[in-house]
XYZ file of N, CA and C in Angstrom:
690
model
N 20.267 30.298 -34.118
C 20.475 28.857 -34.449
C 21.129 28.222 -33.354
N 20.952 26.951 -33.133
C 21.654 26.023 -32.389
C 22.904 25.755 -33.074
N 23.971 25.514 -31.971
C 25.469 25.088 -32.330
C 25.779 23.900 -32.126
N 26.434 23.030 -33.053
C 26.842 21.466 -32.537
C 25.472 20.816 -32.680
N 24.536 20.740 -33.545
C 23.534 19.903 -33.656
C 24.106 18.780 -34.267
N 23.162 17.619 -34.512
C 23.857 16.387 -34.895
C 24.316 16.555 -36.416
N 23.626 17.380 -37.220
C 23.981 17.513 -38.543
C 25.184 18.277 -38.633
N 25.588 19.243 -37.954
C 26.685 20.217 -37.598
C 27.901 19.081 -37.607
N 27.526 18.330 -36.290
C 28.889 17.571 -35.904
C 29.040 16.444 -36.959
N 28.240 15.979 -37.628
C 28.568 15.114 -38.771
C 29.176 15.659 -39.970
N 28.799 16.906 -40.087
C 29.477 17.671 -41.275
C 31.119 17.936 -41.004
N 31.254 18.305 -39.555
C 32.557 18.506 -39.225
C 33.335 17.271 -38.973
N 32.746 16.262 -39.051
C 33.462 14.860 -39.054
C 33.706 14.345 -40.340
N 33.232 14.913 -41.169
C 33.309 14.570 -42.692
C 32.536 13.368 -43.263
N 31.286 13.243 -42.518
C 30.309 12.333 -42.578
C 29.192 12.588 -43.582
N 29.357 12.352 -44.884
C 28.240 12.634 -45.859
C 26.769 12.285 -45.275
N 25.625 12.979 -45.440
C 24.624 12.792 -44.915
C 23.283 13.007 -45.897
N 22.128 12.257 -45.715
C 21.088 12.614 -46.806
C 19.762 12.882 -45.707
N 19.067 13.857 -46.257
C 17.690 14.219 -45.697
C 16.804 13.989 -46.559
N 15.761 13.266 -46.115
C 14.657 13.014 -47.365
C 13.281 12.811 -46.446
N 12.161 13.426 -47.172
C 10.769 13.291 -46.895
C 10.037 13.886 -47.583
N 8.678 13.765 -47.638
C 7.750 14.416 -48.510
C 7.353 15.758 -47.927
N 6.781 16.438 -48.571
C 6.476 17.664 -48.490
C 6.076 18.404 -46.975
N 5.150 17.506 -46.397
C 4.478 17.741 -45.117
C 5.663 17.574 -44.081
N 6.707 16.950 -44.109
C 7.504 16.737 -43.181
C 9.031 17.294 -43.586
N 9.227 17.746 -44.871
C 10.642 18.230 -45.284
C 11.441 19.092 -44.256
N 10.434 20.279 -43.772
C 11.148 21.149 -42.990
C 11.750 20.702 -41.690
N 11.054 19.523 -41.219
C 11.294 18.888 -40.225
C 12.750 18.029 -40.203
N 12.946 17.638 -41.461
C 14.568 16.863 -41.627
C 15.489 17.827 -41.899
N 15.282 19.003 -42.454
C 15.973 19.877 -42.757
C 16.081 21.207 -41.828
N 15.409 22.147 -42.011
C 15.492 23.461 -41.138
C 15.530 23.059 -39.592
N 14.279 22.425 -39.137
C 14.287 22.249 -37.669
C 15.307 21.314 -37.021
N 15.705 20.213 -37.967
C 16.812 19.122 -37.567
C 17.927 19.967 -37.448
N 18.297 21.054 -38.313
C 19.690 21.551 -38.108
C 19.531 22.673 -36.996
N 18.690 22.915 -36.389
C 18.474 23.809 -35.245
C 18.198 25.326 -35.841
N 17.503 25.413 -36.980
C 17.107 26.566 -37.291
C 18.025 27.232 -38.440
N 18.850 26.281 -38.842
C 19.638 26.748 -39.920
C 19.111 26.415 -41.271
N 19.078 27.126 -42.110
C 18.269 26.880 -43.665
C 19.073 26.154 -44.537
N 20.358 26.631 -44.481
C 21.439 26.213 -45.514
C 21.928 24.706 -45.190
N 22.049 23.910 -45.944
C 22.620 22.612 -45.620
C 24.059 22.623 -45.217
N 24.421 21.755 -44.202
C 25.870 21.688 -44.014
C 26.712 21.078 -45.088
N 28.016 21.154 -45.019
C 28.875 20.555 -45.897
C 28.596 19.026 -45.806
N 28.440 18.273 -46.998
C 28.245 17.051 -47.150
C 26.612 16.674 -46.986
N 25.952 17.458 -46.891
C 24.607 17.108 -46.551
C 23.602 17.291 -47.829
N 23.105 16.297 -48.399
C 22.205 16.380 -49.581
C 20.831 16.297 -48.986
N 19.755 16.860 -49.840
C 18.399 16.781 -49.655
C 17.629 16.377 -50.780
N 16.399 15.716 -50.454
C 15.507 15.093 -51.545
C 14.207 15.150 -51.084
N 13.515 16.158 -51.710
C 12.034 16.463 -51.404
C 11.225 15.527 -52.398
N 10.145 14.669 -51.854
C 9.215 14.073 -52.370
C 8.023 14.854 -52.373
N 7.288 15.248 -53.461
C 6.059 15.859 -53.263
C 4.978 15.175 -52.505
N 4.121 15.812 -51.619
C 3.297 15.085 -50.919
C 1.826 15.350 -51.902
N 0.824 14.155 -51.931
C -0.055 14.254 -52.799
C -1.066 15.540 -52.553
N -1.697 15.918 -53.584
C -2.544 17.179 -53.611
C -3.926 16.724 -53.508
N -4.362 16.284 -52.110
C -5.727 16.113 -51.760
C -6.252 17.116 -50.738
N -7.506 17.201 -50.484
C -8.161 18.103 -49.714
C -7.858 17.746 -48.239
N -7.749 16.331 -47.686
C -7.474 16.011 -46.395
C -6.628 14.642 -46.600
N -5.875 14.053 -45.791
C -5.059 13.153 -46.040
C -5.663 11.718 -45.963
N -6.839 11.595 -45.208
C -7.633 10.385 -45.112
C -8.192 10.058 -46.579
N -8.257 10.904 -47.400
C -8.657 10.501 -48.606
C -7.391 9.661 -49.588
N -6.248 9.856 -48.836
C -4.967 9.202 -49.338
C -4.000 8.920 -48.378
N -4.278 7.949 -47.603
C -3.424 7.818 -46.350
C -2.213 7.232 -46.515
N -1.922 6.536 -47.778
C -0.578 6.214 -48.029
C 0.252 7.444 -48.267
N -0.444 8.685 -48.617
C 0.429 9.781 -48.946
C 1.475 9.435 -49.993
N 2.722 10.177 -49.759
C 3.811 9.547 -50.682
C 4.812 8.710 -50.240
N 4.579 7.967 -49.158
C 5.383 7.253 -48.418
C 5.947 5.982 -49.471
N 5.163 5.403 -50.289
C 5.975 4.343 -51.180
C 6.855 5.141 -52.378
N 6.580 6.364 -52.875
C 7.542 6.922 -53.635
C 8.591 7.273 -52.728
N 8.624 7.852 -51.567
C 9.717 8.286 -50.638
C 10.669 7.021 -50.536
N 9.905 5.868 -50.133
C 10.651 4.690 -49.862
C 11.472 4.222 -51.173
N 10.886 4.254 -52.188
C 11.654 3.733 -53.352
C 12.712 4.683 -53.635
N 12.645 5.996 -53.687
C 13.808 6.814 -53.700
C 14.969 6.656 -52.712
N 14.456 6.431 -51.328
C 15.500 6.139 -50.332
C 16.355 4.925 -50.674
N 15.655 3.901 -51.012
C 16.295 2.694 -51.266
C 17.183 2.860 -52.509
N 16.934 3.676 -53.417
C 18.081 3.818 -54.536
C 19.154 4.929 -54.102
N 19.001 5.826 -53.072
C 20.070 6.256 -52.448
C 20.680 5.348 -51.733
N 20.172 4.433 -50.858
C 20.996 3.629 -50.130
C 21.814 2.547 -50.753
N 21.468 2.248 -52.112
C 22.038 1.365 -53.011
C 23.298 2.171 -53.626
N 23.373 3.392 -53.514
C 24.545 3.925 -53.936
C 25.744 4.127 -53.200
N 25.402 3.952 -51.890
C 26.426 3.860 -50.817
C 27.350 5.053 -50.558
N 26.692 6.207 -50.671
C 27.242 7.537 -50.373
C 27.401 8.072 -49.129
N 26.348 7.619 -48.398
C 25.971 8.296 -47.137
C 26.237 7.477 -46.065
N 26.807 8.188 -44.911
C 27.059 7.677 -43.553
C 25.948 7.724 -42.746
N 24.997 8.701 -43.006
C 23.918 8.922 -42.203
C 22.767 9.522 -43.270
N 21.615 8.696 -42.806
C 20.344 9.098 -43.577
C 19.273 9.233 -42.555
N 18.646 10.314 -42.709
C 17.366 10.954 -41.920
C 16.139 10.898 -42.812
N 15.152 10.030 -42.513
C 13.855 10.085 -43.316
C 12.875 10.203 -42.382
N 11.700 10.888 -42.862
C 10.661 11.215 -41.864
C 9.396 10.618 -42.768
N 8.608 9.778 -42.193
C 7.411 9.255 -42.704
C 6.116 10.063 -42.179
N 5.353 10.775 -42.951
C 4.287 11.695 -42.306
C 2.914 11.200 -42.094
N 2.648 9.697 -42.484
C 1.525 9.311 -42.509
C 0.883 9.231 -41.215
N 1.486 8.627 -40.092
C 0.667 8.428 -38.876
C 0.370 9.830 -38.283
N 1.166 10.855 -38.523
C 0.765 12.133 -37.944
C -0.340 12.901 -38.704
N -0.018 13.037 -40.129
C -0.913 13.750 -40.752
C -2.197 13.004 -40.877
N -2.204 11.885 -41.024
C -3.603 11.247 -41.106
C -4.246 11.170 -39.793
N -3.432 10.975 -38.863
C -3.982 11.001 -37.557
C -4.835 12.345 -37.143
N -4.394 13.415 -37.670
C -5.024 14.580 -37.641
C -6.500 14.601 -38.039
N -6.858 13.731 -39.047
C -8.164 13.646 -39.646
C -9.219 13.068 -38.914
N -8.841 12.505 -37.867
C -9.967 11.653 -36.967
C -10.405 10.500 -37.676
N -9.964 9.925 -38.638
C -10.621 8.948 -39.480
C -9.809 7.593 -38.951
N -10.387 6.708 -38.128
C -9.725 5.474 -37.670
C -9.458 4.604 -38.924
N -10.163 4.369 -39.972
C -10.022 3.554 -41.200
C -8.706 3.969 -41.856
N -8.757 5.384 -41.971
C -7.557 5.983 -42.711
C -6.169 5.768 -42.070
N -6.375 6.026 -40.621
C -5.215 5.891 -39.842
C -4.665 4.445 -39.884
N -5.632 3.462 -39.812
C -5.157 2.103 -40.048
C -4.291 1.841 -41.182
N -4.949 2.532 -42.272
C -4.222 2.261 -43.674
C -2.936 3.070 -43.684
N -2.985 4.001 -43.032
C -1.670 5.197 -42.949
C -0.644 4.152 -42.269
N -0.913 3.650 -41.047
C 0.071 2.784 -40.260
C 0.555 1.636 -41.029
N -0.427 0.781 -41.616
C 0.029 -0.268 -42.348
C 0.963 0.146 -43.441
N 0.749 1.139 -44.177
C 1.553 1.524 -45.339
C 3.184 2.056 -44.758
N 3.019 2.661 -43.711
C 4.374 3.022 -42.939
C 5.084 1.758 -42.605
N 4.443 0.791 -41.919
C 4.923 -0.443 -41.445
C 5.554 -1.198 -42.565
N 4.792 -1.237 -43.660
C 5.453 -1.992 -45.039
C 6.571 -1.241 -45.492
N 6.559 0.284 -45.710
C 7.673 0.837 -45.952
C 8.802 0.894 -45.097
N 8.677 1.127 -43.961
C 9.946 0.918 -42.954
C 10.498 -0.471 -43.059
N 9.736 -1.552 -43.183
C 10.321 -2.888 -43.218
C 11.201 -3.006 -44.599
N 10.763 -2.437 -45.702
C 11.760 -2.460 -46.763
C 12.911 -1.794 -46.614
N 12.943 -0.472 -45.972
C 14.080 0.132 -45.500
C 14.971 -0.678 -44.723
N 14.471 -1.104 -43.412
C 15.168 -2.024 -42.656
C 15.816 -3.082 -43.289
N 15.088 -4.043 -44.235
C 15.604 -5.100 -44.840
C 16.951 -4.792 -45.568
N 16.894 -3.514 -46.538
C 17.761 -3.112 -47.241
C 19.134 -2.622 -46.255
N 18.887 -1.980 -45.331
C 19.811 -1.613 -44.362
C 20.580 -2.921 -43.882
N 19.809 -3.875 -43.388
C 20.275 -5.000 -43.149
C 21.327 -5.709 -43.996
N 20.745 -5.851 -45.190
C 21.562 -6.327 -46.460
C 22.999 -5.604 -46.604
N 23.011 -4.081 -46.146
C 24.030 -3.310 -46.291
C 24.979 -3.292 -44.993
N 24.526 -3.979 -44.104
C 25.360 -4.128 -42.678
C 25.252 -2.963 -42.029
N 24.205 -2.134 -42.174
C 24.065 -0.985 -41.515
C 23.253 -0.973 -40.132
N 22.836 0.258 -39.755
C 22.237 0.135 -38.129
C 21.230 1.175 -38.491
N 19.929 0.854 -37.736
C 19.020 1.906 -37.912
C 18.184 2.183 -36.523
N 17.889 3.534 -36.332
C 17.180 3.731 -35.053
C 15.714 4.303 -35.538
N 14.829 3.702 -35.089
C 13.280 4.050 -35.457
C 12.610 4.723 -34.254
N 12.303 5.805 -34.451
C 11.405 6.721 -33.252
C 10.590 7.913 -33.986
N 10.013 8.380 -32.646
C 9.091 9.529 -33.274
C 9.300 10.545 -32.245
N 8.833 11.831 -32.200
C 8.984 12.752 -31.212
C 7.564 13.010 -30.426
N 6.650 12.315 -30.954
C 5.235 12.489 -30.304
C 4.425 11.337 -31.037
N 3.243 11.149 -30.244
C 2.449 9.966 -30.811
C 1.173 10.839 -31.656
N 0.138 10.121 -32.147
C -1.052 10.770 -32.836
C -1.954 9.461 -32.952
N -1.646 8.593 -34.142
C -2.518 7.537 -34.484
C -2.798 6.611 -33.660
N -1.939 6.409 -32.414
C -2.375 5.461 -31.676
C -3.724 5.674 -30.888
N -3.970 6.936 -30.820
C -5.498 7.259 -30.110
C -6.170 7.871 -31.205
N -7.293 7.383 -31.491
C -8.146 8.107 -32.525
C -9.523 8.256 -31.858
N -9.728 7.870 -30.513
C -11.028 8.347 -29.980
C -10.754 8.809 -28.674
N -11.591 9.727 -28.063
C -11.354 10.164 -26.853
C -12.218 9.307 -25.984
N -12.184 9.726 -24.562
C -12.943 8.792 -23.815
C -14.558 8.721 -23.870
N -15.051 9.555 -24.600
C -16.462 9.585 -24.990
C -16.644 9.000 -26.293
N -15.796 8.424 -26.920
C -15.752 7.948 -28.358
C -15.984 8.764 -29.456
N -15.589 9.998 -29.057
C -15.415 10.943 -30.184
C -14.015 11.034 -30.799
N -14.046 11.469 -32.231
C -12.622 11.472 -32.892
C -11.774 12.442 -31.939
N -10.668 11.972 -32.009
C -9.459 12.696 -31.272
C -8.334 12.816 -32.327
N -8.162 14.104 -32.612
C -7.232 14.476 -33.770
C -5.924 15.047 -33.346
N -5.704 15.241 -31.880
C -4.511 15.950 -31.375
C -3.326 14.971 -31.318
N -2.096 15.526 -30.997
C -0.807 14.946 -30.793
C -1.268 14.039 -29.184
N -0.552 12.968 -29.064
C -0.654 12.400 -27.718
C 0.645 12.666 -26.912
N 0.541 12.361 -25.488
C 1.589 12.381 -24.865
C 2.200 10.969 -24.491
N 1.902 10.139 -24.978
C 2.414 8.593 -24.521
C 3.958 8.621 -25.049
N 4.601 7.859 -24.259
C 6.074 7.608 -24.428
C 6.027 6.944 -26.038
N 7.059 7.250 -26.630
C 7.383 6.742 -27.904
C 8.391 5.574 -27.766
N 8.529 4.833 -28.823
C 9.505 3.751 -28.762
C 10.752 4.422 -29.512
N 11.940 3.739 -29.084
C 12.929 3.862 -29.774
C 13.652 2.578 -30.173
N 13.775 2.093 -31.420
C 14.115 0.733 -31.756
C 15.352 0.823 -32.358
N 16.166 0.038 -31.985
C 17.681 -0.247 -32.518
C 17.550 -1.617 -33.477
N 18.022 -1.207 -34.684
C 18.108 -2.512 -35.464
C 19.412 -2.609 -36.050
N 19.875 -3.603 -36.273
C 21.277 -3.764 -36.811
C 22.169 -4.775 -35.875
N 23.410 -4.840 -36.439
C 24.267 -5.884 -35.641
C 24.466 -5.690 -34.264
N 24.384 -4.440 -33.757
C 24.495 -4.271 -32.289
C 23.532 -4.635 -31.315
N 22.136 -4.630 -31.934
C 20.830 -4.833 -31.083
C 20.791 -6.379 -30.593
N 20.439 -6.521 -29.388
C 20.211 -7.926 -28.933
C 18.822 -8.431 -29.476
N 18.553 -9.474 -29.926
C 17.479 -10.360 -30.479
C 16.261 -10.111 -29.565
N 15.003 -10.335 -29.958
C 14.001 -10.093 -28.973
C 13.973 -11.440 -28.096
N 14.436 -12.635 -28.503
C 14.369 -13.614 -27.498
C 15.461 -13.544 -26.314
N 16.270 -12.644 -26.481
C 17.267 -12.263 -25.286
C 16.942 -11.261 -24.458
N 15.902 -10.462 -24.818
C 15.450 -9.124 -24.341
C 15.094 -9.467 -22.961
N 15.157 -8.448 -21.834
C 14.745 -8.522 -20.725
C 13.246 -8.830 -20.508
N 12.773 -9.721 -19.469
C 11.381 -10.213 -19.627
C 10.670 -9.458 -18.610
N 10.851 -8.043 -18.557
C 10.230 -7.508 -17.364
C 9.046 -6.271 -17.798
N 8.714 -6.604 -19.173
C 7.669 -5.832 -19.602
C 7.920 -4.539 -20.193
N 9.278 -4.191 -20.401
C 9.733 -2.986 -21.072
C 9.789 -3.432 -22.643
N 9.882 -2.171 -23.234
C 10.042 -2.379 -24.682
C 11.270 -3.149 -25.101
N 11.386 -3.915 -26.088
C 12.642 -4.531 -26.422
C 13.168 -4.233 -27.650
N 14.518 -3.921 -27.818
C 14.812 -3.576 -29.265
C 14.668 -4.990 -30.159
N 14.308 -4.670 -31.491
C 14.243 -5.866 -32.454
C 15.124 -5.777 -33.213
N 15.677 -7.104 -33.598
C 16.838 -7.282 -34.513
C 16.838 -8.534 -35.096
N 17.230 -8.802 -36.204
C 17.379 -10.198 -36.756
C 18.929 -10.646 -36.539
N 19.608 -9.776 -36.089
C 21.137 -10.165 -35.786
C 21.508 -10.595 -34.453
N 22.436 -11.333 -34.259
C 22.893 -11.694 -32.960
C 23.659 -10.539 -32.361
N 23.702 -10.193 -31.139
C 24.019 -9.074 -30.688
C 24.204 -8.851 -29.035
N 24.475 -7.940 -28.670
C 24.882 -7.652 -27.067
C 24.287 -6.366 -26.719
N 23.832 -5.473 -27.425
C 23.376 -4.037 -26.879
C 21.947 -3.956 -26.801
N 21.693 -3.264 -25.602
C 19.962 -2.854 -25.468
C 20.007 -1.542 -25.274
N 18.973 -0.882 -24.979
C 18.778 0.623 -24.845
C 18.074 0.919 -23.536
N 18.508 2.075 -22.939
C 17.898 2.588 -21.531
C 16.767 3.380 -22.252
N 15.774 3.620 -21.231
C 14.761 4.512 -21.447
C 15.548 5.817 -21.589
N 15.014 6.749 -22.160
C 15.527 8.288 -22.133
C 14.629 9.132 -22.811
N 14.948 10.361 -23.245
C 14.271 11.490 -23.653
C 14.698 11.673 -25.193
N 14.238 12.932 -25.829
C 14.609 13.132 -27.168
C 15.900 13.650 -27.284
N 16.424 14.328 -26.407
C 17.753 14.829 -26.227
C 18.833 13.772 -26.427
N 18.393 12.526 -25.896
C 19.500 11.508 -25.923
C 19.522 10.699 -27.168
N 18.868 11.085 -28.274
C 18.818 10.396 -29.515
C 20.193 10.784 -30.343
N 20.464 11.887 -30.468
C 21.719 12.465 -31.082
C 22.958 11.725 -30.292
N 23.006 11.850 -29.163
C 24.298 11.405 -28.386
C 24.407 9.679 -28.719
N 23.234 8.986 -28.874
C 23.098 7.603 -29.258
C 23.704 7.457 -30.538
N 23.220 8.384 -31.533
C 23.650 8.039 -32.866
C 25.362 8.359 -33.066
N 25.665 9.285 -32.263
C 27.201 9.662 -32.395
C 27.803 8.517 -31.879
N 27.433 7.837 -30.682
C 28.261 6.756 -30.124
C 28.203 5.461 -31.289
N 27.125 5.260 -31.868
C 27.083 4.226 -32.671
C 28.026 4.384 -33.936
N 28.129 5.780 -34.325
C 29.119 6.087 -35.325
C 30.522 6.299 -34.880
N 30.780 6.156 -33.594
C 32.098 6.444 -33.270
C 32.727 8.095 -33.127
N 31.630 8.963 -33.121
C 32.042 10.195 -33.116
C 31.839 10.942 -31.769
N 32.842 11.643 -30.983
C 32.741 12.242 -29.833
C 31.404 13.100 -29.659
N 30.774 13.113 -28.600
C 29.649 14.015 -28.161
C 30.288 15.277 -27.871
N 29.642 16.438 -28.641
C 30.158 17.727 -28.160
C 29.440 18.261 -26.934
N 30.133 19.177 -26.276
C 29.338 19.657 -24.894
C 28.022 20.305 -24.775
N 27.688 20.831 -26.127
C 26.557 21.436 -26.364
C 25.263 20.485 -26.026
N 25.433 19.024 -26.530
C 24.599 18.223 -26.252
C 24.342 17.722 -24.918
N 23.412 18.171 -24.101
C 23.206 17.829 -22.797
C 22.636 16.506 -22.593
N 22.081 15.678 -23.603
C 21.706 14.102 -23.495
C 22.754 13.117 -23.242
N 22.512 11.956 -23.275
C 23.466 10.859 -23.016
C 23.095 9.659 -24.118
N 24.176 8.989 -24.418
C 23.960 7.757 -25.180
C 22.967 6.840 -24.387
N 22.162 6.252 -24.967
C 21.221 5.105 -24.615
C 21.516 3.684 -24.710
N 22.865 3.806 -25.416
C 23.280 2.068 -25.722
C 23.828 1.640 -24.270
N 23.390 0.414 -24.347
C 23.538 -0.272 -22.914
C 24.172 -1.731 -23.403
N 25.399 -1.800 -22.929
C 26.143 -3.033 -23.222
C 26.600 -3.823 -22.165
N 26.776 -5.080 -22.115
C 27.165 -5.800 -20.953
C 28.534 -5.274 -20.546
N 29.637 -4.804 -21.257
C 30.780 -4.175 -20.621
C 30.509 -3.056 -19.789
N 29.621 -2.018 -20.271
C 29.293 -0.862 -19.511
C 28.406 -1.185 -18.392
N 27.461 -2.318 -18.345
C 26.924 -2.646 -17.145
C 27.839 -3.328 -16.038
N 28.709 -3.990 -16.408
C 29.813 -4.578 -15.514
C 30.775 -3.369 -14.929
N 30.622 -2.202 -15.710
C 31.281 -1.282 -14.924
C 30.634 -0.402 -13.930
N 29.305 -0.737 -14.100
C 28.243 0.213 -13.247
C 27.790 1.320 -14.064
N 27.886 1.462 -15.180
C 27.560 2.568 -16.131
C 26.069 2.499 -16.341
N 25.414 3.661 -16.515
C 24.010 3.756 -16.564
C 23.760 4.096 -18.093
């Protein structure tokens, strides 16, 4: 097992955390996210939502995302957790079926569900990072027009939503992806890699980064830029 993963650092800092997903992605937010540790860390709660029992997920592209969202909103309303990790399985699992129609429905479902979650986080004054570790549903046909069912290697977005994020109207106009936020703000994000996500979260939460984390925070502020920081 890995040492000083994000979940372990949060536990050592006394920050209560929630991990939630439906069956297909539950191991990803628990065992895998904890670096191969099966048992929850201190203060780590877990909530499993059963995935629908269908032969293939193109038959039910919404999967259990609405139920997952309802449960997540209930947890957020309790105000118990400093960190919440949720994984929506739809774009990946439905993308593997090769059905464009189903993939569109899956993405629309996730879009609506994530919108509900972000609205609630905004009401609570919280901050969210929205990202993925690979693509899938954005490419459903290969160069010959045949169904494409594999993961893609396209860069994924990391979207910062919250009081820290610079609104779209103030984002750099150089064609790069912009953080999206309804709040006035001063922080944007650098490009980075997957290893940079955990350090970014720790900086947002005011927790020191352990030496085992080799990535860097992607937060970019005017103060840091004025000092020549990267």
